[in-house]
Amino acid sequence: LHKLQHVMMSVGLSSVALCTFLEQKGYLAQGSTNLVLAAAYGTSGLLILGHPSPNAIETRGHQLSGLCNILCVFAPLAATNKWAHLATSFFAMWNGCLWIALG
């Protein structure tokens, strides 16, 4: 189950890259990437929050990362609202810093 959760999170975020490519080529409507990004962040956050871990530090890291991901669901508004863009960028950056700091 542990590896499956990681694969599911990776597939969700990888689909954003594919969606970006397809949107740039004109195969998807403009703004589709933001919607897929919000869905990927939301599902990734829920998966990591429900992810069991053997120790307290990893559990806290999962909780913080899950919260950051869930708060990134403002992504569809990021293109039109500067506060949503700032919030999405901040929580995405914070999530990345957590993963780097916790290993």
CSV table of C-alpha atoms in Angstrom, one decimal:
chain,number,residue,atom,x,y,z
A,1,LEU,CA,0.0,0.0,0.0
A,2,HIS,CA,2.9,2.3,0.8
A,3,LYS,CA,4.4,2.2,-2.7
A,4,LEU,CA,1.0,2.4,-4.3
A,5,GLN,CA,0.3,5.7,-2.6
A,6,HIS,CA,3.6,7.1,-3.8
A,7,VAL,CA,2.9,6.0,-7.3
A,8,MET,CA,-0.6,7.5,-7.2
A,9,MET,CA,0.8,10.8,-6.1
A,10,SER,CA,3.5,10.8,-8.8
A,11,VAL,CA,1.0,9.9,-11.5
A,12,GLY,CA,-1.3,12.7,-10.5
A,13,LEU,CA,1.5,15.3,-10.6
A,14,SER,CA,2.9,13.8,-13.8
A,15,SER,CA,-0.4,14.2,-15.5
A,16,VAL,CA,-0.1,18.0,-14.9
A,17,ALA,CA,3.0,18.0,-17.1
A,18,LEU,CA,1.2,16.1,-19.8
A,19,CYS,CA,-1.8,18.4,-19.6
A,20,THR,CA,0.5,21.4,-19.9
A,21,PHE,CA,2.0,20.0,-23.1
A,22,LEU,CA,-1.5,19.2,-24.6
A,23,GLU,CA,-2.8,22.7,-23.6
A,24,GLN,CA,0.2,24.4,-25.3
A,25,LYS,CA,-0.4,22.4,-28.5
A,26,GLY,CA,-4.1,23.4,-28.5
A,27,TYR,CA,-5.6,20.0,-27.8
A,28,LEU,CA,-7.1,21.1,-24.5
A,29,ALA,CA,-9.0,24.2,-23.5
A,30,GLN,CA,-7.0,27.1,-22.0
A,31,GLY,CA,-7.0,26.7,-18.2
A,32,SER,CA,-7.2,23.0,-18.2
A,33,THR,CA,-3.8,22.6,-16.6
A,34,ASN,CA,-4.8,24.7,-13.6
A,35,LEU,CA,-7.8,22.5,-13.0
A,36,VAL,CA,-5.7,19.3,-13.3
A,37,LEU,CA,-3.1,20.9,-11.0
A,38,ALA,CA,-5.8,21.6,-8.4
A,39,ALA,CA,-7.1,18.0,-8.6
A,40,ALA,CA,-3.5,16.6,-8.4
A,41,TYR,CA,-2.7,18.7,-5.3
A,42,GLY,CA,-6.0,17.8,-3.6
A,43,THR,CA,-5.7,14.1,-4.2
A,44,SER,CA,-2.0,14.1,-3.3
A,45,GLY,CA,-2.8,15.9,-0.1
A,46,LEU,CA,-5.5,13.4,0.8
A,47,LEU,CA,-3.3,10.5,0.0
A,48,ILE,CA,-0.4,11.8,2.1
A,49,LEU,CA,-2.7,12.6,5.1
A,50,GLY,CA,-3.9,9.0,5.1
A,51,HIS,CA,-0.4,7.7,4.7
A,52,PRO,CA,0.6,5.6,7.7
A,53,SER,CA,4.1,6.1,9.1
A,54,PRO,CA,6.1,4.3,11.8
A,55,ASN,CA,7.5,7.4,13.7
A,56,ALA,CA,6.3,10.8,14.9
A,57,ILE,CA,8.6,12.9,12.7
A,58,GLU,CA,7.4,11.3,9.5
A,59,THR,CA,3.8,11.5,10.7
A,60,ARG,CA,4.2,15.3,11.3
A,61,GLY,CA,5.9,15.7,7.9
A,62,HIS,CA,2.9,13.9,6.2
A,63,GLN,CA,0.5,16.1,8.1
A,64,LEU,CA,2.2,19.3,7.0
A,65,SER,CA,2.8,18.1,3.5
A,66,GLY,CA,-0.9,17.0,3.1
A,67,LEU,CA,-2.1,20.4,4.5
A,68,CYS,CA,0.2,22.2,2.0
A,69,ASN,CA,-1.1,20.2,-0.9
A,70,ILE,CA,-4.7,20.7,0.0
A,71,LEU,CA,-4.2,24.4,0.4
A,72,CYS,CA,-2.7,24.5,-3.2
A,73,VAL,CA,-6.2,23.8,-4.6
A,74,PHE,CA,-6.4,27.5,-5.3
A,75,ALA,CA,-4.4,26.8,-8.5
A,76,PRO,CA,-7.4,27.4,-10.9
A,77,LEU,CA,-7.6,31.0,-9.5
A,78,ALA,CA,-3.8,31.5,-9.7
A,79,ALA,CA,-3.9,32.8,-13.3
A,80,THR,CA,-6.5,35.5,-12.5
A,81,ASN,CA,-6.0,36.4,-8.9
A,82,LYS,CA,-2.7,37.6,-7.5
A,83,TRP,CA,-3.5,36.4,-3.9
A,84,ALA,CA,-4.4,32.9,-5.1
A,85,HIS,CA,-1.2,32.8,-7.1
A,86,LEU,CA,0.8,33.9,-4.0
A,87,ALA,CA,-1.0,31.3,-1.8
A,88,THR,CA,-0.5,28.5,-4.3
A,89,SER,CA,3.1,29.4,-4.9
A,90,PHE,CA,3.8,29.6,-1.1
A,91,PHE,CA,2.2,26.3,-0.2
A,92,ALA,CA,3.8,24.5,-3.1
A,93,MET,CA,7.2,26.0,-2.1
A,94,TRP,CA,6.6,25.1,1.6
A,95,ASN,CA,5.8,21.5,0.6
A,96,GLY,CA,9.0,21.2,-1.4
A,97,CYS,CA,11.0,22.6,1.5
A,98,LEU,CA,9.4,20.1,3.8
A,99,TRP,CA,10.4,17.2,1.6
A,100,ILE,CA,14.0,18.5,1.2
A,101,ALA,CA,14.4,19.1,5.0
A,102,LEU,CA,12.8,15.8,6.1
A,103,GLY,CA,14.5,13.8,3.4
